[in-house]
Coordinates of C-alpha atoms in Angstrom, one line a residue:
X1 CA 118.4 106.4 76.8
X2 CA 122.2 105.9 76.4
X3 CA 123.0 102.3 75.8
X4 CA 126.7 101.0 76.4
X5 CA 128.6 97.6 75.9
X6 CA 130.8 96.7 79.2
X7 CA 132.3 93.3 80.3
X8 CA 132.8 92.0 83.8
X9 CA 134.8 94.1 85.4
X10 CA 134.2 97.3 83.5
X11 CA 132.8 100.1 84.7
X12 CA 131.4 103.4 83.9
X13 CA 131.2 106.7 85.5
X14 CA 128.3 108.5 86.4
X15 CA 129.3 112.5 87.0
X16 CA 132.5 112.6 88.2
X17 CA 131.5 110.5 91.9
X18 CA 129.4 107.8 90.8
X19 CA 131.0 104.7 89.4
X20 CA 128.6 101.4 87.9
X21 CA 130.6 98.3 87.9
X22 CA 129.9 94.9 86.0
X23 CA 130.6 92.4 88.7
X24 CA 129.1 89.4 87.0
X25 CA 127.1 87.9 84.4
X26 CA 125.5 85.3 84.7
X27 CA 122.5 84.0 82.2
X28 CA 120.2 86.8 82.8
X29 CA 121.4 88.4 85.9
X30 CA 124.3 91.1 86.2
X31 CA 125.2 91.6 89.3
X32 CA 126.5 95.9 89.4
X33 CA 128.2 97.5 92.0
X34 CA 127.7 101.2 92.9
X35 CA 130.4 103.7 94.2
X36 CA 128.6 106.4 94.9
X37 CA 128.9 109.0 97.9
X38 CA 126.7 108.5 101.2
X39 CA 124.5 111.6 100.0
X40 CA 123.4 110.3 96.7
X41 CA 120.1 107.4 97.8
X42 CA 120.2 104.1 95.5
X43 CA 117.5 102.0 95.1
X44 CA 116.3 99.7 93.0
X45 CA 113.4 100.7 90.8
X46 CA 110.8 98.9 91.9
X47 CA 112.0 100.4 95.6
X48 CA 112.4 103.7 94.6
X49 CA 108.8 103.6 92.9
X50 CA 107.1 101.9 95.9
X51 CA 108.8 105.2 98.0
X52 CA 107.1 107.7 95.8
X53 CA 104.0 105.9 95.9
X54 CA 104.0 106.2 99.4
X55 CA 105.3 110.0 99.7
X56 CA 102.4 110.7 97.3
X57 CA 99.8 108.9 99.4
X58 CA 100.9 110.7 102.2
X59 CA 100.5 114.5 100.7
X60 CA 96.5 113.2 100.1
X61 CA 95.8 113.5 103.5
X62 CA 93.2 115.5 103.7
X63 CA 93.8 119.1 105.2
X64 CA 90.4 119.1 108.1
X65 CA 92.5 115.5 109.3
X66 CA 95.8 117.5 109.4
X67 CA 93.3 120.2 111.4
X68 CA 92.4 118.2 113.9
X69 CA 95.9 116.4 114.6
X70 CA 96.9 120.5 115.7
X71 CA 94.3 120.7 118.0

């Protein structure tokens, strides 16, 4: 994991589209805002997590249910 330093108002960039920007700090929250073109998804973790969850529950669908749906 690369680990950097920044103070509100800094930023860094991710590739050359994708920028992170310190908004705020405040106690234990930092608020980042996210440049990033419309074909790159952002979530937050805990989102993005629940999503895969879901895709992966989705693929266990057994394949004589999926049989039946054709019929």
């Amino acid at each position: 994991m690369l680990v950097l330093s920044r103070k509100t108002g800094e930023s860094i960039m991710i590739g050359d589209h994708i920028e992170l920007k310190v908004l705020s700090v405040d106690g234990d929250q930092i608020k980042l805002g996210i440049v990033a073109p419309k074909s790159v998804k952002v979530h937050r973790s805990e989102v993005f997590k629940a999503i895969q969850e879901q895709n992966r529950e989705a693929l266990a669908i057994p394949t004589d249910l999926l049989n039946k749906l054709k019929r």
